[in-house]
Coordinates of C-alpha atoms and ligand atoms in Angstrom, one line a residue:
X252 CA 81.1 148.4 46.0
X253 CA 84.8 148.8 46.1
X254 CA 86.7 147.9 42.9
X255 CA 89.5 145.6 44.0
X256 CA 92.7 147.1 42.6
X257 CA 96.0 145.4 42.9
X258 CA 98.4 147.6 44.9
X259 CA 100.9 149.5 42.9
X260 CA 103.7 147.5 41.3
X261 CA 106.9 147.2 43.3
X262 CA 108.8 149.3 40.8
X263 CA 106.6 152.3 41.4
X264 CA 106.8 151.9 45.2
X265 CA 110.6 151.6 45.0
X266 CA 110.7 154.8 42.9
X267 CA 108.6 156.6 45.4
X268 CA 110.8 155.4 48.1
X269 CA 114.0 156.5 46.3
X270 CA 112.5 159.9 45.7
X271 CA 111.9 160.3 49.4
X272 CA 115.2 159.5 51.0
X273 CA 118.0 157.7 49.4
X274 CA 120.0 156.7 52.5
X275 CA 117.0 155.4 54.4
X276 CA 115.8 153.4 51.5
X277 CA 119.0 151.5 50.9
X278 CA 118.1 148.2 52.4
X279 CA 114.5 149.3 52.1
X280 CA 112.6 146.2 53.3
X281 CA 114.9 145.5 56.3
X282 CA 114.7 149.2 57.3
X283 CA 110.9 149.1 57.3
X284 CA 110.2 150.8 53.9
X285 CA 107.6 148.6 52.3
X286 CA 107.7 147.3 48.7
X287 CA 104.0 147.5 48.1
X288 CA 101.9 150.6 48.7
X289 CA 98.2 151.0 48.5
X290 CA 95.8 153.8 49.4
X291 CA 92.6 153.1 51.4
X292 CA 90.7 154.8 48.6
X293 CA 91.7 152.0 46.3
X294 CA 89.5 149.8 48.4
X295 CA 86.5 152.1 48.1
X296 CA 86.9 154.1 51.2
X297 CA 85.4 157.6 51.3
X298 CA 86.9 160.2 53.6
X299 CA 83.8 162.3 54.3
X300 CA 83.5 161.5 58.0
X301 CA 80.1 159.9 57.4
X302 CA 80.6 156.8 55.1
X303 CA 81.3 153.7 57.2
X304 CA 84.6 152.3 55.8
X305 CA 84.8 149.1 57.9
X306 CA 84.7 146.8 54.9
X307 CA 87.4 148.8 53.0
X308 CA 89.8 148.6 56.0
X309 CA 89.2 144.9 56.4
X310 CA 89.6 144.3 52.6
X311 CA 92.8 146.4 52.4
X312 CA 94.4 144.6 55.3
X313 CA 93.4 141.1 54.0
X314 CA 94.7 142.0 50.6
X315 CA 98.0 143.5 51.8
X316 CA 98.6 140.6 54.2
X317 CA 99.3 138.6 51.0
X318 CA 102.4 140.8 50.4
X319 CA 103.9 140.1 53.8
X320 CA 106.5 137.7 52.4
X321 CA 107.2 139.9 49.5
X322 CA 108.7 143.0 51.0
X323 CA 105.6 143.9 53.1
X324 CA 103.0 146.6 52.4
X325 CA 102.0 150.0 53.5
X326 CA 98.4 151.2 53.7
X327 CA 98.2 154.9 53.2
X328 CA 95.4 156.9 54.7
X329 CA 95.3 160.3 52.9
X330 CA 93.9 163.6 54.2
X331 CA 90.2 163.3 55.2
X332 CA 88.0 161.8 57.9
X333 CA 87.7 158.0 57.6
X334 CA 85.0 156.6 59.7
X335 CA 85.2 152.9 60.4
X336 CA 84.4 150.1 62.9
X337 CA 87.3 148.2 64.5
X338 CA 89.8 146.6 62.3
X339 CA 92.9 144.3 62.6
X340 CA 96.4 144.8 61.4
X341 CA 98.7 142.3 59.7
X342 CA 102.5 141.5 59.7
X343 CA 105.2 143.3 57.8
X344 CA 102.7 146.1 57.5
X345 CA 102.7 149.9 57.8
X346 CA 99.6 151.9 58.6
X347 CA 100.6 155.4 57.3
X348 CA 98.5 158.4 58.2
X349 CA 99.2 161.4 56.1
X350 CA 99.1 164.9 57.3
X351 CA 95.4 165.8 57.8
X352 CA 94.3 162.1 57.9
X353 CA 92.0 161.2 60.7
X354 CA 90.6 157.7 61.3
X355 CA 87.4 158.0 63.2
X356 CA 86.0 155.2 65.3
X357 CA 82.4 154.4 64.8
X358 CA 80.2 155.4 67.8
X359 CA 77.6 152.7 67.0
X360 CA 78.1 149.8 69.4
X361 CA 76.8 147.4 66.8
X362 CA 80.1 147.9 64.9
X363 CA 82.1 146.7 67.9
X364 CA 81.7 142.8 68.1
X365 CA 82.5 141.1 71.4
X366 CA 85.9 139.4 71.8
X367 CA 87.4 137.1 74.5
X368 CA 88.9 138.6 77.6
X369 CA 92.6 138.6 78.1
X370 CA 93.8 135.3 79.8
X371 CA 95.9 137.3 82.3
X372 CA 92.8 139.2 83.4
X373 CA 90.2 136.4 83.3
X374 CA 87.4 138.8 82.4
X375 CA 87.0 142.3 81.0
X376 CA 88.5 145.1 83.1
X377 CA 85.3 147.1 83.5
X378 CA 82.8 144.2 83.6
X379 CA 82.9 140.4 83.9
X380 CA 82.8 138.2 80.8
X381 CA 83.9 139.2 77.2
X382 CA 84.6 142.7 76.1
X383 CA 84.0 145.0 73.1
X384 CA 86.6 144.8 70.3
X385 CA 89.6 147.1 70.5
X386 CA 89.5 149.7 67.7
X387 CA 92.8 148.8 66.0
X388 CA 94.1 145.4 67.0
X389 CA 96.4 142.6 66.0
X390 CA 97.4 139.2 67.4
X391 CA 100.6 137.1 66.7
X392 CA 102.1 139.7 64.4
X393 CA 105.6 140.7 63.6
X394 CA 107.0 143.9 62.1
X395 CA 104.1 146.4 62.4
X396 CA 104.6 150.1 62.0
X397 CA 102.0 152.8 62.6
X398 CA 103.3 156.1 61.5
X399 CA 102.9 159.0 59.1
X400 CA 102.9 162.8 59.2
X401 CA 101.1 163.1 62.5
X402 CA 97.7 162.0 61.3
X403 CA 95.1 161.2 64.0
X404 CA 93.4 158.1 65.3
X405 CA 90.2 159.4 67.0
X406 CA 88.3 157.0 69.3
X407 CA 85.3 159.4 69.6
X408 CA 85.0 158.1 73.1
X409 CA 82.4 160.5 74.5
X410 CA 79.5 158.0 73.9
X411 CA 81.4 155.3 75.7
X412 CA 82.4 157.6 78.7
X413 CA 78.7 158.7 79.0
X414 CA 77.4 155.1 79.0
X415 CA 80.2 153.9 81.4
X416 CA 79.4 156.7 83.9
X417 CA 75.7 155.9 83.6
X418 CA 76.5 152.2 84.2
X419 CA 74.7 151.4 81.0
X420 CA 77.5 149.1 79.6
X421 CA 77.2 145.4 80.0
X422 CA 80.7 144.8 78.7
X423 CA 84.2 146.3 79.0
X424 CA 85.0 149.2 76.7
X425 CA 87.5 148.6 73.9
X426 CA 91.0 150.1 73.8
X427 CA 92.1 152.4 71.0
X428 CA 95.1 150.1 70.0
X429 CA 95.8 146.6 71.4
X430 CA 98.4 144.3 70.0
X431 CA 98.7 140.8 71.5
X432 CA 101.6 138.3 71.2
X433 CA 103.4 140.6 68.7
X434 CA 107.0 141.5 68.1
X435 CA 108.9 144.4 66.5
X436 CA 106.3 147.1 66.7
X437 CA 106.9 150.8 66.0
X438 CA 104.4 153.5 66.7
X439 CA 105.7 156.9 65.8
X440 CA 104.6 160.4 64.8
X441 CA 100.8 159.8 65.2
X442 CA 98.2 161.3 67.5
X443 CA 95.6 159.3 69.4
X444 CA 92.6 161.2 70.8
X445 CA 89.5 160.4 72.8
X446 CA 89.9 156.7 73.4
X447 CA 86.9 154.9 74.8
X448 CA 89.2 153.6 77.5
X449 CA 93.0 152.9 77.6
X450 CA 94.9 154.3 74.5
X451 CA 97.8 152.0 73.6
X452 CA 97.9 148.5 75.1
X453 CA 100.8 146.3 73.9
X454 CA 100.2 143.0 75.7
X455 CA 102.4 139.9 75.6
X456 CA 104.6 141.8 73.1
X457 CA 108.3 142.3 72.7
X458 CA 110.4 144.9 71.0
X459 CA 108.0 147.8 71.0
X460 CA 109.1 151.4 70.2
X461 CA 106.7 154.2 70.8
X462 CA 108.1 157.6 69.8
X463 CA 106.9 161.0 68.9
X464 CA 103.3 160.1 69.8
X465 CA 100.7 162.6 71.1
X466 CA 97.8 161.2 73.2
X467 CA 95.0 163.5 74.1
X468 CA 91.9 162.9 76.2
X469 CA 89.9 165.2 78.5
X470 CA 91.4 165.2 81.9
X471 CA 88.2 163.9 83.5
X472 CA 87.5 161.1 80.9
X473 CA 87.3 157.7 82.7
X474 CA 90.3 155.3 82.4
X475 CA 91.8 157.0 79.4
X476 CA 95.3 155.8 80.3
X477 CA 98.0 156.8 77.7
X478 CA 100.3 153.9 77.2
X479 CA 99.9 150.6 79.1
X480 CA 102.6 148.0 78.4
X481 CA 101.1 144.8 79.8
X482 CA 103.1 141.6 80.3
X483 CA 105.5 143.0 77.6
X484 CA 109.2 143.2 77.5
X485 CA 111.7 145.5 75.7
X486 CA 109.4 148.5 75.4
X487 CA 110.8 151.9 74.6
X488 CA 108.6 155.0 75.0
X489 CA 110.4 158.2 73.9
X490 CA 109.4 161.9 73.2
X491 CA 105.7 161.4 73.9
X492 CA 103.2 164.0 75.0
X493 CA 100.2 162.7 76.9
X494 CA 97.2 164.5 78.4
X495 CA 94.8 162.1 80.0
X496 CA 92.1 161.3 82.4
X497 CA 94.1 158.5 84.0
X498 CA 97.7 157.5 84.3
X499 CA 99.9 158.8 81.4
X500 CA 101.7 155.5 81.4
X501 CA 100.8 152.4 83.5
X502 CA 103.0 149.4 83.4
X503 CA 100.9 146.3 84.1
X504 CA 101.1 142.4 84.1
X505 CA 97.8 140.8 84.7
X506 CA 95.2 140.8 87.4
X507 CA 95.2 138.8 90.6
X508 CA 94.9 135.0 90.2
X509 CA 94.7 135.2 86.4
X510 CA 97.9 137.2 86.2
X511 CA 99.6 135.0 88.7
X512 CA 98.7 131.9 86.6
X513 CA 99.6 133.5 83.3
X514 CA 102.9 134.6 84.9
X515 CA 104.3 136.9 82.3
X516 CA 106.1 139.9 83.6
X517 CA 106.6 143.4 82.1
X518 CA 110.3 144.0 82.0
X519 CA 113.1 146.0 80.4
X520 CA 111.1 149.1 79.8
X521 CA 112.6 152.5 79.0
X522 CA 110.8 155.8 79.3
X523 CA 112.5 159.0 78.2
X524 CA 111.4 162.6 77.6
X525 CA 107.7 162.1 78.5
X526 CA 105.6 165.1 79.0
X527 CA 102.5 164.3 81.0
X528 CA 99.4 166.2 82.2
X529 CA 97.1 164.1 84.4
X530 CA 95.5 166.0 87.3
X531 CA 93.8 162.9 88.8
X532 CA 96.4 160.3 88.2
X533 CA 100.1 159.4 87.9
X534 CA 102.7 160.3 85.4
X535 CA 103.9 156.7 85.5
X536 CA 102.0 154.0 87.4
X537 CA 103.4 150.5 88.2
X538 CA 100.3 148.4 88.6
X539 CA 97.7 148.2 89.9
X540 CA 97.5 145.0 87.9
X541 CA 101.0 143.6 88.4
X542 CA 100.4 140.0 89.2
X543 CA 102.9 138.6 86.6
X544 CA 105.5 141.0 88.0
X545 CA 107.2 144.2 86.9
X546 CA 110.9 144.5 86.7
X547 CA 113.6 146.7 85.2
X548 CA 111.8 149.9 84.4
X549 CA 114.0 153.0 83.6
X550 CA 112.4 156.4 83.5
X551 CA 114.3 159.6 82.9
X552 CA 114.3 163.2 81.7
X553 CA 110.6 163.7 81.9
X554 CA 108.2 166.5 82.8
X555 CA 104.8 166.4 84.5
X556 CA 102.5 169.4 84.8
X557 CA 99.4 169.5 87.1
X558 CA 99.7 165.8 87.7
X559 CA 98.6 163.9 90.9
X560 CA 101.8 162.0 91.5
X561 CA 105.0 161.1 89.6
X562 CA 106.1 157.4 89.6
X563 CA 103.5 155.5 91.7
X564 CA 103.5 151.9 92.9
X565 CA 100.0 150.5 93.1
X566 CA 99.3 147.1 94.6
X567 CA 97.5 145.2 97.2
X568 CA 96.9 141.9 98.9
X569 CA 95.7 139.3 96.4
X570 CA 97.8 140.7 93.6
X571 CA 100.9 138.5 94.2
X572 CA 103.7 139.2 91.7
X573 CA 106.4 141.8 92.3
X574 CA 107.6 145.3 91.4
X575 CA 111.3 145.5 91.6
X576 CA 114.4 147.2 90.1
X577 CA 112.7 150.4 89.2
X578 CA 115.0 153.3 88.3
X579 CA 113.9 156.9 87.9
X580 CA 116.1 160.0 87.4
X581 CA 115.7 163.5 86.1
X582 CA 112.1 164.5 86.7
X583 CA 110.8 168.1 86.6
X584 CA 107.4 168.4 88.2
X585 CA 105.0 171.3 88.4
X586 CA 102.0 171.3 90.6
X587 CA 101.8 167.8 92.2
X588 CA 99.6 166.5 95.0
X589 CA 102.1 163.9 96.0
X590 CA 105.6 163.7 94.5
X591 CA 106.1 160.2 95.8
X592 CA 103.1 157.9 96.2
X593 CA 103.0 154.2 97.0
X594 CA 99.8 152.4 97.6
X595 CA 99.5 149.0 99.3
X596 CA 95.8 148.8 99.6
X597 CA 94.6 149.3 96.0
X598 CA 91.2 147.6 95.8
X599 CA 89.6 146.3 92.6
X600 CA 89.7 142.5 92.3
X601 CA 88.4 140.5 89.3
X602 CA 86.1 138.4 91.5
X603 CA 86.0 136.8 95.0
X604 CA 88.6 134.2 94.1
X605 CA 91.7 136.3 94.7
X606 CA 94.2 134.5 97.0
X607 CA 94.3 136.4 100.3
X608 CA 97.9 135.0 100.8
X609 CA 99.1 136.3 97.4
X610 CA 101.4 139.1 98.7
X611 CA 103.2 141.3 96.2
X612 CA 106.9 141.8 96.6
X613 CA 107.9 145.4 96.2
X614 CA 111.6 146.2 96.5
X615 CA 114.4 148.2 95.0
X616 CA 112.6 151.3 93.9
X617 CA 115.1 154.1 93.1
X618 CA 114.4 157.8 92.5
X619 CA 117.0 160.5 92.0
X620 CA 117.5 164.0 90.7
X621 CA 113.9 165.2 91.1
X622 CA 112.8 168.9 91.2
X623 CA 109.2 169.6 92.0
X624 CA 107.4 172.9 92.6
X625 CA 103.9 173.8 94.0
X626 CA 103.7 170.5 95.9
X627 CA 100.9 169.7 98.3
X628 CA 102.7 166.7 100.0
X629 CA 106.1 165.3 99.3
X630 CA 105.5 161.6 100.1
X631 CA 102.5 159.4 100.8
X632 CA 104.1 156.0 101.3
X633 CA 101.9 153.1 102.3
X634 CA 103.2 149.6 102.0
X635 CA 101.3 146.5 103.1
X636 CA 101.0 145.4 106.7
X637 CA 103.3 142.4 107.3
X638 CA 104.5 142.8 103.7
X639 CA 106.5 146.1 103.7
X640 CA 107.7 147.8 100.5
X641 CA 111.5 147.7 100.9
X642 CA 114.7 148.9 99.3
X643 CA 113.2 152.3 98.5
X644 CA 116.0 154.9 97.7
X645 CA 115.4 158.6 97.2
X646 CA 118.2 161.0 96.5
X647 CA 118.8 164.6 95.4
X648 CA 115.2 165.8 95.5
X649 CA 113.8 169.2 96.1
X650 CA 110.1 169.6 96.6
X651 CA 109.0 173.3 96.9
X652 CA 105.8 173.5 98.7
X653 CA 102.5 175.0 97.5
X654 CA 100.9 177.8 99.5
X655 CA 98.2 175.3 100.8
X656 CA 100.8 172.5 101.4
X657 CA 100.1 169.9 104.1
X658 CA 101.8 170.3 107.5
X659 CA 102.8 166.7 107.5
X660 CA 105.0 166.3 104.4
X661 CA 105.8 162.6 104.6
X662 CA 103.5 159.9 105.9
X663 CA 105.1 156.5 105.8
X664 CA 103.7 153.2 106.8
X665 CA 105.1 149.7 106.1
X666 CA 107.9 151.0 104.0
X667 CA 111.7 150.8 104.4
X668 CA 114.5 152.6 102.6
X669 CA 117.1 155.3 102.5
X670 CA 117.4 158.9 101.4
X671 CA 120.0 161.5 100.9
X672 CA 119.8 165.2 100.1
X673 CA 116.0 165.3 100.1
X674 CA 113.9 168.4 101.0
X675 CA 111.6 168.5 102.9
X676 CA 113.1 166.1 105.4
X677 CA 111.8 162.6 104.9
X678 CA 110.1 160.3 107.4
X679 CA 112.2 158.2 109.8
X680 CA 111.3 155.0 107.9
X681 CA 113.4 156.3 105.1
X682 CA 116.6 156.9 107.0
X683 CA 119.4 159.1 105.8
X684 CA 122.3 157.4 104.1
X685 CA 124.2 159.9 102.0
X686 CA 124.5 158.0 98.7
X687 CA 123.0 158.7 95.3
X688 CA 120.4 156.1 94.3
X689 CA 121.2 153.6 91.6
X690 CA 120.6 153.9 87.9
X691 CA 121.9 151.3 85.5
X692 CA 125.0 152.4 83.7
X693 CA 124.6 150.3 80.6
X694 CA 122.0 151.4 78.2
X695 CA 119.2 149.0 77.3
X696 CA 119.0 148.5 73.5
X697 CA 115.4 148.2 72.4
X698 CA 114.1 148.3 68.8
X699 CA 116.0 149.6 65.8
X700 CA 118.8 152.1 66.6
X701 CA 117.4 154.5 64.0
X702 CA 113.7 154.6 63.1
X703 CA 113.0 153.8 59.5
X704 CA 112.2 157.0 57.5
X705 CA 109.9 156.2 54.7
X706 CA 107.4 158.5 52.9
X707 CA 104.6 157.0 50.9
Ligands
LIG98 C1 90.6 140.6 64.9 O1 91.3 139.4 65.2 C2 90.8 138.7 66.3 C3 91.6 137.4 66.4 O2 92.9 137.7 66.7 C4 89.4 138.3 66.1 O3 88.8 137.7 67.2 C5 88.6 139.6 65.8 O4 87.3 139.2 65.4 C6 89.2 140.3 64.6 N1 88.5 141.6 64.5 C7 88.1 142.1 63.4 C8 87.4 143.4 63.5 O5 88.3 141.5 62.3
LIG99 C1 98.7 133.6 69.3 O1 99.8 133.1 70.0 C2 99.3 132.6 71.3 C3 100.5 132.3 72.1 O2 101.5 131.6 71.4 C4 98.4 131.4 71.1 O3 98.0 130.9 72.3 C5 97.2 131.9 70.3 O4 96.3 130.9 70.0 C6 97.6 132.6 69.0 N1 96.5 133.3 68.5 C7 96.2 133.4 67.2 C8 95.0 134.2 66.8 O5 96.9 132.8 66.4
LIG100 C1 100.6 166.4 66.2 O1 99.3 166.8 66.3 C2 98.9 167.0 67.6 C3 97.4 167.2 67.6 O2 97.0 168.0 66.6 C4 99.6 168.3 68.1 O3 99.2 168.5 69.4 C5 101.1 167.9 68.1 O4 101.8 169.1 68.5 C6 101.5 167.5 66.7 N1 102.9 167.1 66.8 C7 103.8 167.5 66.0 C8 105.2 166.9 66.1 O5 103.6 168.3 65.1
LIG101 C1 81.7 138.8 96.0 O1 80.8 138.2 96.9 C2 79.8 139.1 97.3 C3 78.9 138.4 98.3 O2 79.7 137.7 99.2 C4 78.9 139.6 96.1 O3 78.0 140.5 96.6 C5 79.8 140.2 95.1 O4 79.1 140.6 93.9 C6 81.0 139.3 94.7 N1 81.9 140.0 93.9 C7 82.3 139.6 92.7 C8 83.3 140.5 92.0 O5 82.1 138.5 92.3
LIG102 C1 120.3 167.0 91.4 O1 119.1 167.1 90.5 C2 119.1 168.2 89.7 C3 117.8 168.1 88.9 O2 116.7 168.3 89.8 C4 120.3 168.1 88.7 O3 120.2 169.2 87.9 C5 121.6 168.1 89.5 O4 122.6 167.9 88.6 C6 121.5 166.9 90.5 N1 122.7 166.9 91.3 C7 123.6 166.0 91.4 C8 124.7 166.1 92.3 O5 123.4 164.9 90.7
LIG103 C1 99.6 175.5 92.6 O1 98.9 174.4 93.0 C2 97.5 174.7 93.4 C3 96.9 173.4 93.8 O2 97.5 173.0 95.0 C4 96.8 175.2 92.1 O3 95.5 175.6 92.4 C5 97.6 176.5 91.6 O4 97.0 176.9 90.4 C6 99.1 176.1 91.4 N1 99.8 177.3 91.1 C7 100.5 177.4 90.0 C8 101.3 178.7 89.9 O5 100.6 176.6 89.2
LIG104 C1 99.0 158.4 107.2 O1 98.8 157.3 106.4 C2 97.9 156.3 107.0 C3 97.8 155.1 106.0 O2 99.0 154.7 105.6 C4 96.6 156.9 107.3 O3 95.8 155.9 108.0 C5 96.8 158.1 108.2 O4 95.5 158.7 108.4 C6 97.7 159.1 107.5 N1 98.0 160.2 108.4 C7 97.8 161.5 108.1 C8 98.0 162.5 109.1 O5 97.4 161.8 106.9
LIG105 C1 114.0 141.9 69.8 O1 115.0 142.6 69.1 C2 116.3 142.1 69.2 C3 117.2 143.0 68.4 O2 116.9 144.3 68.5 C4 116.4 140.7 68.8 O3 117.7 140.2 69.0 C5 115.4 139.8 69.5 O4 115.4 138.5 68.9 C6 114.0 140.4 69.4 N1 113.1 139.6 70.2 C7 112.2 138.9 69.7 C8 111.3 138.1 70.7 O5 112.0 138.8 68.5
LIG106 C1 109.2 160.5 63.3 O1 109.7 161.8 63.2 C2 111.1 161.9 63.6 C3 111.4 163.4 63.6 O2 111.1 164.0 62.4 C4 111.9 161.1 62.7 O3 113.3 161.1 63.1 C5 111.4 159.6 62.8 O4 112.1 158.8 61.9 C6 110.0 159.6 62.4 N1 109.5 158.2 62.6 C7 109.2 157.4 61.6 C8 108.7 156.0 61.9 O5 109.2 157.8 60.4

């Protein structure tokens, strides 16, 4: 099989690096340019779209993990179609997808071994018990970069969607990329398509930068959420383009009693310049799994087209946890069913042991500077009986109505808050106040100020 070749000597890698970009390479290792570079072909991979390269990826990562403490390593995937089963990443590591490189996920379920469910979910999200592997995964890693010249990671999810719809799956589908307990992650200038289920799932992670990423899935594919930061903090999502069959972004933090017990919030999350198309779901959802809490999410300067709702709070009795200090400004929305949507009776519980007294606390949710056109209904705001959603603030919003718009534009139950300069006129539960809603003045610094620019 594969002839095991030692990755190129450091001198060559440094020379390559120098040829690429002098400024960025000064301080190479700290700035993310790796000392060791190897191509997946050096491990025997064949990019014909047919040869199964699982062993080559496993071997490459195992080999390059030995370089972690010596300046790190980059694994280059050249142009071609590289079929493989799931594989894991390592620390101080760059997965570099060249222009025209496409990593294809095997459609044979035998290539997807079962793994343990997440502790904050207690079971797989689709089905009880364990779950199928995630396609690209990593646990307890630091300093991981997935980048390149806009190569593609293709989950080939159709077989999974078909089986899921036919209720033929005994276990939960894998995610396209899941990193657990990891720090200092950069995902930049790559495209993810046709995930079996959620696309990017950073969980129990810190310092995650996702930028210049394209995520594509058919708009009716089941649960193909774009980016789901889950019990993670300091996550920055910038300049991403997402078309999906579920929420473009869903911030989460564990499920009912498992999430309450695990008790790890998602917090300090920045979302900027997102473009979203998701006709059956939200541009940004908060929940529905939010049992460890969600706080300090700042979303701005984003566009949604033909999307069901904009920034939606989803929760329910049994979830516990909280959603608070959410700040949204500068949305441009085109064809929306509900500009504002809050849901207090979201179903879906992991089992029958959810605590009926675990009431979510939803408060301080701020929206300002929103323009929407072709809107069916401005606000569908449902809190929880005896547990209202409070501190809602909405200011400077214009929703231009669709020809078939609802007569009732705002339907509010169990919510309290204030509005100013909002058209059409809000419900009485959201009384007029005349003040712009809050948005934190100080910028949150997440990840490196400048992304490392390295060419391999
Ligand atoms: C990836 O690592 C996890 C442990 O973190 C392990 O359970 C799993 O089997 C590994 N997957 C592969 C494909 O090696
Ligand atoms: C990763 O870290 C977590 C939390 O510290 C720990 O519980 C788990 O055992 C570690 N997993 C691996 C594969 O090292
Ligand atoms: C990256 O590739 C995707 C899919 O081919 C494409 O839609 C997107 O525009 C590309 N991004 C850039 C920056 O070229
Ligand atoms: C909950 O209990 C009902 C019967 O009381 C049972 O039919 C159902 O399968 C249980 N649900 C779960 C998720 O365990
Ligand atoms: C109101 O929002 C629009 C964007 O929809 C923005 O251009 C405008 O500057 C905002 N007005 C004020 C007073 O902030
Ligand atoms: C307006 O929204 C309706 C759905 O309510 C849709 O059918 C129609 O195509 C949209 N019009 C435009 C111009 O986008
Ligand atoms: C308003 O919302 C409540 C649920 O919060 C629902 O029961 C009621 O039917 C809605 N009213 C209209 C007119 O849509
Ligand atoms: C996250 O990054 C900042 C610097 O950007 C650093 O101070 C902090 O220690 C990092 N967090 C973790 C958990 O490594
Ligand atoms: C992604 O592309 C942008 C724009 O060309 C560039 O500024 C950024 O450094 C690139 N990201 C990485 C990790 O190379």
